[in-house]
Coordinates of C-alpha atoms and ligand atoms in Angstrom, one line a residue:
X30 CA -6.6 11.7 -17.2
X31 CA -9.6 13.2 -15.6
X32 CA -10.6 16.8 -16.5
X33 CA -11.9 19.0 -13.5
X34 CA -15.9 19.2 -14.1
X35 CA -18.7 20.4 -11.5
X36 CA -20.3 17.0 -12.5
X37 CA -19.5 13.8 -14.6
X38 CA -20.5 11.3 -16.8
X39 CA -20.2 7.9 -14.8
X40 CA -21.0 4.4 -16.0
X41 CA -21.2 1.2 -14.3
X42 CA -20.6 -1.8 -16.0
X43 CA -22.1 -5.1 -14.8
X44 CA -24.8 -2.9 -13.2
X45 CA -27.8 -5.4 -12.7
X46 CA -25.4 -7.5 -10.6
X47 CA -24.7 -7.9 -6.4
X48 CA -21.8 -5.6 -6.4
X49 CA -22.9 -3.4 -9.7
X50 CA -26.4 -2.6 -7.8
X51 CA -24.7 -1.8 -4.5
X52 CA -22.2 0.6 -6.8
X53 CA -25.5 2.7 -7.9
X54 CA -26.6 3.0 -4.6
X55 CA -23.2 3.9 -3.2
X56 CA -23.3 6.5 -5.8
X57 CA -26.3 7.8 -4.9
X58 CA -26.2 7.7 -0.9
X59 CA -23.0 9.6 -1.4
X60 CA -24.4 11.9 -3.8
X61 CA -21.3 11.8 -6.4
X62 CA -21.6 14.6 -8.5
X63 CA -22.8 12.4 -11.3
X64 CA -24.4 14.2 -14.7
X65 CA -25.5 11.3 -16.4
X66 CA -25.2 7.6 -15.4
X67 CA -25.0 5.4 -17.7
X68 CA -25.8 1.6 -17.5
X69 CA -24.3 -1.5 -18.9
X70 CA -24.8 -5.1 -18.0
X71 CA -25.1 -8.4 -20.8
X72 CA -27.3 -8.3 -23.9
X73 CA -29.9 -10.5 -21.3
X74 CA -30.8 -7.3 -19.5
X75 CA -31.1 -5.0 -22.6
X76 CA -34.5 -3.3 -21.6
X77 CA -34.7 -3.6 -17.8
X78 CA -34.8 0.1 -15.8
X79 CA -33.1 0.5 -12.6
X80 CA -33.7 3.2 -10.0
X81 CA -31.3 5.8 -9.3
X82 CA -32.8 9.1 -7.5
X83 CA -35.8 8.9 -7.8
X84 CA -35.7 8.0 -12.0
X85 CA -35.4 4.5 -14.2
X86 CA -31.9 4.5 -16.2
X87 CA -31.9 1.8 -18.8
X88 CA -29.6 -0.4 -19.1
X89 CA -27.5 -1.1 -22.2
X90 CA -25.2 -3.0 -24.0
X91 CA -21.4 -2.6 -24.2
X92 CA -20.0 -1.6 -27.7
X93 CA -16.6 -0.3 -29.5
X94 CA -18.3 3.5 -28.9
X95 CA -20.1 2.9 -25.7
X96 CA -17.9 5.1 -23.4
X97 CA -17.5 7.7 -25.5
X98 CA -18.4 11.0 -23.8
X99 CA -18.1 8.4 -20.3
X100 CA -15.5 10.0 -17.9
X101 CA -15.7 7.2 -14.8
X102 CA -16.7 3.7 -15.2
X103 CA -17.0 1.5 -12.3
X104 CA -16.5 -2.2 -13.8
X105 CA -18.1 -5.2 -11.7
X106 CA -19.0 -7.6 -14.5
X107 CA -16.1 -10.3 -14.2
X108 CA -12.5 -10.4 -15.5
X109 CA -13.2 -11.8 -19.3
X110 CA -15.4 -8.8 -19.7
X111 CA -12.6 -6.6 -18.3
X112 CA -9.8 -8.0 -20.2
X113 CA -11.8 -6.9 -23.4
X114 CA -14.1 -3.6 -22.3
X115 CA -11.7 -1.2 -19.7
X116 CA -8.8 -1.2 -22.2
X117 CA -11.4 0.2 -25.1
X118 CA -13.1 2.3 -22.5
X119 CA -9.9 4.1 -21.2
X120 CA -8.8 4.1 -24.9
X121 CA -11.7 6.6 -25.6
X122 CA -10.4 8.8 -22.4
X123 CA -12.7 7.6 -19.7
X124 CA -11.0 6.2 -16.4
X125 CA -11.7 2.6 -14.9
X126 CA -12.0 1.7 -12.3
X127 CA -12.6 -2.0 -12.1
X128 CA -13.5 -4.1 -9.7
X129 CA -12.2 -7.8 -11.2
X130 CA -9.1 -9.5 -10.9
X131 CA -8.2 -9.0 -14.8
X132 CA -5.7 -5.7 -13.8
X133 CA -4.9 -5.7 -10.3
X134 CA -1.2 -7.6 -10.5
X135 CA -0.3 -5.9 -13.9
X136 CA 2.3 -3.5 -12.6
X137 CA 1.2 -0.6 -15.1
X138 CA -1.9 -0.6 -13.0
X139 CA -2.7 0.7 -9.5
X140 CA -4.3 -1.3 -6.8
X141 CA -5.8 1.3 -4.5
X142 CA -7.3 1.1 -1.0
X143 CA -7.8 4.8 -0.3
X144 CA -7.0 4.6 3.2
X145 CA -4.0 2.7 2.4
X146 CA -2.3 3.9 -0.9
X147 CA -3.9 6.9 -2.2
X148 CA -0.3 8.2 -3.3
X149 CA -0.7 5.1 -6.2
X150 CA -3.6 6.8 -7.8
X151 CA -0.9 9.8 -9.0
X152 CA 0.7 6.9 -11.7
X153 CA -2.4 5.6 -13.0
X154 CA -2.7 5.3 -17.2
X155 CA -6.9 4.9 -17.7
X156 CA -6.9 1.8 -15.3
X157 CA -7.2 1.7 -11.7
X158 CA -7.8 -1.4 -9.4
X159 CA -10.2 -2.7 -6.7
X160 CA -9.2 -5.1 -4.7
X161 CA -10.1 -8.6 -3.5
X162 CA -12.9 -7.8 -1.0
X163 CA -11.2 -10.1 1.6
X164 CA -7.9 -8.1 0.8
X165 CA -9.3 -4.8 1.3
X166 CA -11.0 -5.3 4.9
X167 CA -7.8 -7.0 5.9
X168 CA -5.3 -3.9 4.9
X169 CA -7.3 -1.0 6.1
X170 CA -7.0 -2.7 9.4
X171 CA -3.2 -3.7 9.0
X172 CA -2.2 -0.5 7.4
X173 CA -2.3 1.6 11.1
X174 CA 0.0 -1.4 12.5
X175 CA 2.8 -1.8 10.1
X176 CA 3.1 2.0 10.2
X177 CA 3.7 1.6 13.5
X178 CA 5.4 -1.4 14.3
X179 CA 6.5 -3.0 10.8
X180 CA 4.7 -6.5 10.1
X181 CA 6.9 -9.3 9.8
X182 CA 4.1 -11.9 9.1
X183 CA 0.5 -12.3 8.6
X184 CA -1.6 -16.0 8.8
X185 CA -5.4 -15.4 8.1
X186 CA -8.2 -17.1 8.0
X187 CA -11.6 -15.9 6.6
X188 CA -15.0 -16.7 6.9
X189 CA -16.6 -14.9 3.7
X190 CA -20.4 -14.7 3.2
X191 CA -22.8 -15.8 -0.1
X192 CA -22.6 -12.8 -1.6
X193 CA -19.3 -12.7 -2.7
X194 CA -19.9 -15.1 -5.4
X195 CA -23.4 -12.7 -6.6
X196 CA -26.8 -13.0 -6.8
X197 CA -27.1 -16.5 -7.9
X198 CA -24.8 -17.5 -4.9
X199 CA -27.4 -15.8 -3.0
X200 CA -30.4 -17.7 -4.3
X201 CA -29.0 -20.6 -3.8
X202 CA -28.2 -20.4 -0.3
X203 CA -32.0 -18.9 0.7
X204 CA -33.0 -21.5 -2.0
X205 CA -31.4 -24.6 0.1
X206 CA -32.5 -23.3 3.5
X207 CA -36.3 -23.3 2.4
X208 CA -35.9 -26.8 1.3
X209 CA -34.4 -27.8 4.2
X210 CA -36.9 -26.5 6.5
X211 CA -39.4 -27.8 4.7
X212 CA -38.0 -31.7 4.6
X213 CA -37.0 -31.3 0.7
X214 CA -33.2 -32.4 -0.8
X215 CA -31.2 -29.3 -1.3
X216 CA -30.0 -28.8 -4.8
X217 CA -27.2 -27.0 -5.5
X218 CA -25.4 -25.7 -8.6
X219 CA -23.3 -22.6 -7.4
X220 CA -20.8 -24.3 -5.2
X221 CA -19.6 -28.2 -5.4
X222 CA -21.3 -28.5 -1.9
X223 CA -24.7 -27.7 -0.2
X224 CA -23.4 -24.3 1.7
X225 CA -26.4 -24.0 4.0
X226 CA -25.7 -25.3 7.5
X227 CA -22.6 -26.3 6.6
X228 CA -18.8 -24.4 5.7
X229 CA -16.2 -25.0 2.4
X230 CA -13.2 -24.3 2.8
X231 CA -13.2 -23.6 -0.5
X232 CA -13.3 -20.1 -2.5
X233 CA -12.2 -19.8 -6.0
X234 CA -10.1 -22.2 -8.0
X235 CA -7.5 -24.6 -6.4
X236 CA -4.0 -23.8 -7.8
X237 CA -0.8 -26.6 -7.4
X238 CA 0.5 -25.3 -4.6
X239 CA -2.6 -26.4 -3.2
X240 CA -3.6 -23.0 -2.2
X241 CA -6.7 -21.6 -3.8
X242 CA -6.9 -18.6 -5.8
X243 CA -8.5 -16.5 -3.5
X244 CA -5.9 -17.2 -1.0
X245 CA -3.1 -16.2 -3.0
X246 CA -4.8 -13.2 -4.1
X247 CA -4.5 -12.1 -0.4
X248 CA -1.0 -12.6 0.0
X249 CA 0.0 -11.1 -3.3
X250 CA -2.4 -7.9 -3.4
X251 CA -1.7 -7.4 0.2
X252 CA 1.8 -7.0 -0.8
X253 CA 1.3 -4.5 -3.7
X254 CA -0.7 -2.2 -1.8
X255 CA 1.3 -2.0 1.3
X256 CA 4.3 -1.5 -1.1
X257 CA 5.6 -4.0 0.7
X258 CA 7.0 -7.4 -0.9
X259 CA 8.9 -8.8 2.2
X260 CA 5.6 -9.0 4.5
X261 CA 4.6 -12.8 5.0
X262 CA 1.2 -13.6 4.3
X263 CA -0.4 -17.0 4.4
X264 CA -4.4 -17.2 4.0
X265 CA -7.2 -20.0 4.4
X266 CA -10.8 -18.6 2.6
X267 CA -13.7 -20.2 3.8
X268 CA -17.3 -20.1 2.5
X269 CA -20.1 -19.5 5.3
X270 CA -23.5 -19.6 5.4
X271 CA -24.1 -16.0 5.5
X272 CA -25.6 -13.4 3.0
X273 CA -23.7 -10.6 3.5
X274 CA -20.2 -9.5 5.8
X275 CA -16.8 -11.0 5.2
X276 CA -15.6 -11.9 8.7
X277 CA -11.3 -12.5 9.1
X278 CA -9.1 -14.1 12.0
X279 CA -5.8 -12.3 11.4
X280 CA -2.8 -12.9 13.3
X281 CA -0.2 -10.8 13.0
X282 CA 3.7 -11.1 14.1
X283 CA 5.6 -7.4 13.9
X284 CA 9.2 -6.2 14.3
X285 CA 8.1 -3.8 17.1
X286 CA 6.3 -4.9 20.2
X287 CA 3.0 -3.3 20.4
X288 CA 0.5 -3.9 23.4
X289 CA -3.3 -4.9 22.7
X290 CA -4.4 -1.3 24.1
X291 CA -1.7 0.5 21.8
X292 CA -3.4 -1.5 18.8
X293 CA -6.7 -0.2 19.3
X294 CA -5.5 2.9 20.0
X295 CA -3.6 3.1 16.6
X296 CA -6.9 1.5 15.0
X297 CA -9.5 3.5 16.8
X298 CA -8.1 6.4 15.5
X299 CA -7.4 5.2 12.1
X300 CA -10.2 6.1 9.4
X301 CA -12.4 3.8 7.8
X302 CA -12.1 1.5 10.8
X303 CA -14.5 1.3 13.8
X304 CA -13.1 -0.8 17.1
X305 CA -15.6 -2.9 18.3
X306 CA -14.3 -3.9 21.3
X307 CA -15.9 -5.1 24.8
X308 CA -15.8 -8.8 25.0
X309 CA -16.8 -8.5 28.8
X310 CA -20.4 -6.9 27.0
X311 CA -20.6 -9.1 24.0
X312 CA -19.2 -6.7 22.1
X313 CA -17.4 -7.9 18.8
X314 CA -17.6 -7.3 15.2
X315 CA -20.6 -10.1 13.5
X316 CA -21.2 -9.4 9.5
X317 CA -25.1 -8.8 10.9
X318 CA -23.6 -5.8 12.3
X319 CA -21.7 -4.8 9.5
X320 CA -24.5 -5.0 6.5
X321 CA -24.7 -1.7 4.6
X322 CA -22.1 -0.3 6.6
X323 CA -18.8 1.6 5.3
X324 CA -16.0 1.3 8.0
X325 CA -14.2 -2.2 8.7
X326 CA -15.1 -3.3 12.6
X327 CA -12.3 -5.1 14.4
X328 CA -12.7 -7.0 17.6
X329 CA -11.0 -9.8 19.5
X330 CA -7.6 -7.4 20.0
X331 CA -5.4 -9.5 22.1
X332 CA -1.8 -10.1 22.4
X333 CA -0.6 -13.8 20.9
X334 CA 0.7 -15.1 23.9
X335 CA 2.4 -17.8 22.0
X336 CA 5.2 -15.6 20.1
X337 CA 6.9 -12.6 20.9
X338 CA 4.9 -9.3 19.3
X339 CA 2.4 -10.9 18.2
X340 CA -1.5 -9.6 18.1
X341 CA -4.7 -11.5 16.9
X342 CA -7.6 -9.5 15.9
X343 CA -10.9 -9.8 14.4
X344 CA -12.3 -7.9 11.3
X345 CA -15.6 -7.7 10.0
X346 CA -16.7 -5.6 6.9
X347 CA -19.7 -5.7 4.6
X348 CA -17.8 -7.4 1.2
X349 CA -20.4 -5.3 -1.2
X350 CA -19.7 -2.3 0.4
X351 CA -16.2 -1.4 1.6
X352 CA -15.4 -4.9 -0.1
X353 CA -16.6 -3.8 -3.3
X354 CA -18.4 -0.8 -4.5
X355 CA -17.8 1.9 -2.2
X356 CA -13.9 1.3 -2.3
X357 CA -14.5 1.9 -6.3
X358 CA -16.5 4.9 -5.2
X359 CA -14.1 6.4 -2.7
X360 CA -11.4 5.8 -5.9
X361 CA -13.6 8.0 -8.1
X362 CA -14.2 10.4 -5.1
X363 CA -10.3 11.1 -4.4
X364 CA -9.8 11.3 -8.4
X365 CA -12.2 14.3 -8.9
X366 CA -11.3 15.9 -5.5
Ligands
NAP424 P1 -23.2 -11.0 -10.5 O1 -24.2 -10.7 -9.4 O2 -23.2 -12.3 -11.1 O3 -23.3 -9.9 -11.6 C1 -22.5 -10.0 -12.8 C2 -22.8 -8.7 -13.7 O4 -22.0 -8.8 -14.9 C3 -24.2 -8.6 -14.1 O5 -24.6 -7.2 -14.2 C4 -24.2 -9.2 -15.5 O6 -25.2 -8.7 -16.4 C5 -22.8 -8.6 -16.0 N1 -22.3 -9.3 -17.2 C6 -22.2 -10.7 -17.3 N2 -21.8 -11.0 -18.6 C7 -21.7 -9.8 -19.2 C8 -21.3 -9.4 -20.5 N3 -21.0 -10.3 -21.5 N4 -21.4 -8.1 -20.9 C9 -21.7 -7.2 -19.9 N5 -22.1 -7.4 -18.7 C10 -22.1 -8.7 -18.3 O7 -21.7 -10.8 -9.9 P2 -21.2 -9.8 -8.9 O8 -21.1 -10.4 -7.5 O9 -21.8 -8.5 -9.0 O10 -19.6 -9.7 -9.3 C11 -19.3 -9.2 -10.6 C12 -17.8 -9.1 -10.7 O11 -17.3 -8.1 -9.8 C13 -17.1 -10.4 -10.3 O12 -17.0 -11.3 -11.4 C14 -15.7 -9.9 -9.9 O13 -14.9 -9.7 -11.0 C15 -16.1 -8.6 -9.3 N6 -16.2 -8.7 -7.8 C16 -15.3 -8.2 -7.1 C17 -15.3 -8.3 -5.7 C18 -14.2 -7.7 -4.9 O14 -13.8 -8.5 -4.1 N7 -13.9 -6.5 -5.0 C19 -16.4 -8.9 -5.1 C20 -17.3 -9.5 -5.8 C21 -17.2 -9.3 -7.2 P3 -26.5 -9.6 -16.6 O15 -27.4 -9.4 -15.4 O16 -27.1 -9.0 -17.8 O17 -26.1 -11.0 -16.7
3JN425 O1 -15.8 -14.9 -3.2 C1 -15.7 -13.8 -2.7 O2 -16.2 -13.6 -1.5 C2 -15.1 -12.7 -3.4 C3 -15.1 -13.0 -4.8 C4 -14.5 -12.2 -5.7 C5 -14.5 -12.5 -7.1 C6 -15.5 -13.4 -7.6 C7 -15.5 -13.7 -9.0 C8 -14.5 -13.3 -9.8 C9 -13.5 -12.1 -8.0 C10 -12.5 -11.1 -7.4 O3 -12.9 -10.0 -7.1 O4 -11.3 -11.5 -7.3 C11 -13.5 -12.5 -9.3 C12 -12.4 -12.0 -10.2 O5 -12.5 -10.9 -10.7 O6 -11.5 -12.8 -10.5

């Protein structure tokens, strides 16, 4: 458990990578009462200095003893590394909270969306869960709905950007585009396809029911933090050319009728979620909108005229920010509060 200080000891593991950068800056835009940080990525990036206010903090290499003294660590360096490193880090009293898949469906560990089920942090043991970024934007705007009119069912499709897969993903699609435009072959090595100027609808490993795994991680994390096992969720992720901003087409079927206005009433007044709304103006969430932004932008709100309570909406969030590192952060922020 986490002793009340005026300041702490934080470490962020995986913290030369997309979302491990982004978690430094969160840290620092947010001004977390943070001590000391303390860096940790892969014996490769042993030496290198990154900037946090204003100063270089090196970054190290993990070890048995590495956390001792450490009282947060944010993890974003993949779920091998977190199978092996959280339980030794919240072994020597430190609390995780980690951003890969390794924990999030163990039921001895909380998958928190602060917005949605802050109440779970209260159970935690040393671990705590971050979501799937394309789970997280997609609650925080469900959340306000089933509260008020119980979801019965959920189909969505998503359109996630580049960065998702990290900073090679990223290279590669900037990497393809320049060849392009200048008449040479695109290579590529990061996904099975060329992604620029085209779409996969593809995002993680396929599984034999033919769903990927990033499709069933919606449907079964969206379940745990809603504390909610008999909501119906079906998912399709796709892969877009775009660098940054997950972007979802959710349709949603509830017990309750609810009217389009009374939805963006209920969301408009939900936090964490900005209603972006005037389609008679343009006016609708795009993830160009949303970069290195914190709230979750829905759109699109209109009744599905082809069921009975139905509503389809549009959600837009920035997958390294609400997606990713500042969800860890607001975790870290409700722990010491
Ligand atoms: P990335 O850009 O490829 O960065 C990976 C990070 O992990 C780097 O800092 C890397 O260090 C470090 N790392 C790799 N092997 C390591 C080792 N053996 N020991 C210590 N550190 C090691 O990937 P990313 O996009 O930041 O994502 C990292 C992880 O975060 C993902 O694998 C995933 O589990 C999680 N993630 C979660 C979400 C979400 O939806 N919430 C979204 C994206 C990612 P080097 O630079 O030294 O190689
Ligand atoms: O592809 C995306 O847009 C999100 C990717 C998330 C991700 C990437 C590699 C490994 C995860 C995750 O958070 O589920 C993992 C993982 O930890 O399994």
């Amino acid at each position: 458990m986490l002793k009340k200080k005026d300041k702490y000891i934080v470490a962020v593991v995986g913290a030369t990578g997309a979302v491990g950068t982004e978690m430094i800056a969160t840290l620092e835009q947010r001004d977390f009462p943070v001590e000391r940080l303390r860096l940790f990525a892969s014996e490769r990036s042993v030496g290198k200095e990154l900037p946090y206010k204003g100063k270089s903090v090196a970054v190290e290499e993990l070890s048995e003893t590495c956390f001792r003294g450490i009282d947060i660590a944010l993890f974003s360096a993949g779920a091998e590394r977190s199978k092996i490193w959280a339980p030794i880090a919240a072994k020597s009293g430190c609390v995780v909270v980690d951003n890969s898949s390794q924990w999030r469906m163990d039921p001895e560990v909380p998958l928190v969306v602060p917005e949605v089920n802050p109440h779970d942090l209260s159970w935690h043991k040393g671990i705590i869960a971050n979501p799937n970024c394309s789970t997280i934007q997609m609650v925080v705007a469900l959340k306000p709905i089933h509260d008020a009119a119980k979801i019965k069912r959920v189909v969505v499709t998503t359109f996630q950007a580049v960065s998702g897969t990290g900073k090679k993903a990223m290279d590669e699609l900037m990497q393809q585009v320049t060849d392009l435009l200048n008449f040479r072959p695109a290579a590529h090595s990061v996904y099975p396809h060329q992604i620029a100027f085209n779409v996969l609808p593809h995002i993680d490993k396929f599984l034999e029911n033919g769903y990927t795994k990033e499709e069933m991680k919606m449907v079964n994390e969206t379940r745990k933090i809603m504390g909610d096992d008999s909501i119906r969720i079906t998912a399709t992720t796709v892969r877009v050319p775009v660098f940054r901003g997950h972007s979802e087409s959710v349709n949603i079927e509830t017990e309750k009728e609810l009217t389009a206005n009374q939805v963006r009433e209920l969301l408009a007044q939900a936090s964490g979620i900005t209603v972006f709304d005037a389609p008679d103006k343009n006016v609708y969430p795009m993830p160009l909108d949303c970069d290195g932004k914190d709230d979750v932008y829905v759109g699109r709100i209109r009744e599905d005229e082809s069921i009975a309570n139905g509503i389809n909406m549009w959600v837009v969030s920035d997958n390294l920010r609400k997606g990713a590192a500042l969800n860890a952060v607001q975790i870290a922020e409700v722990l010491i509060r």
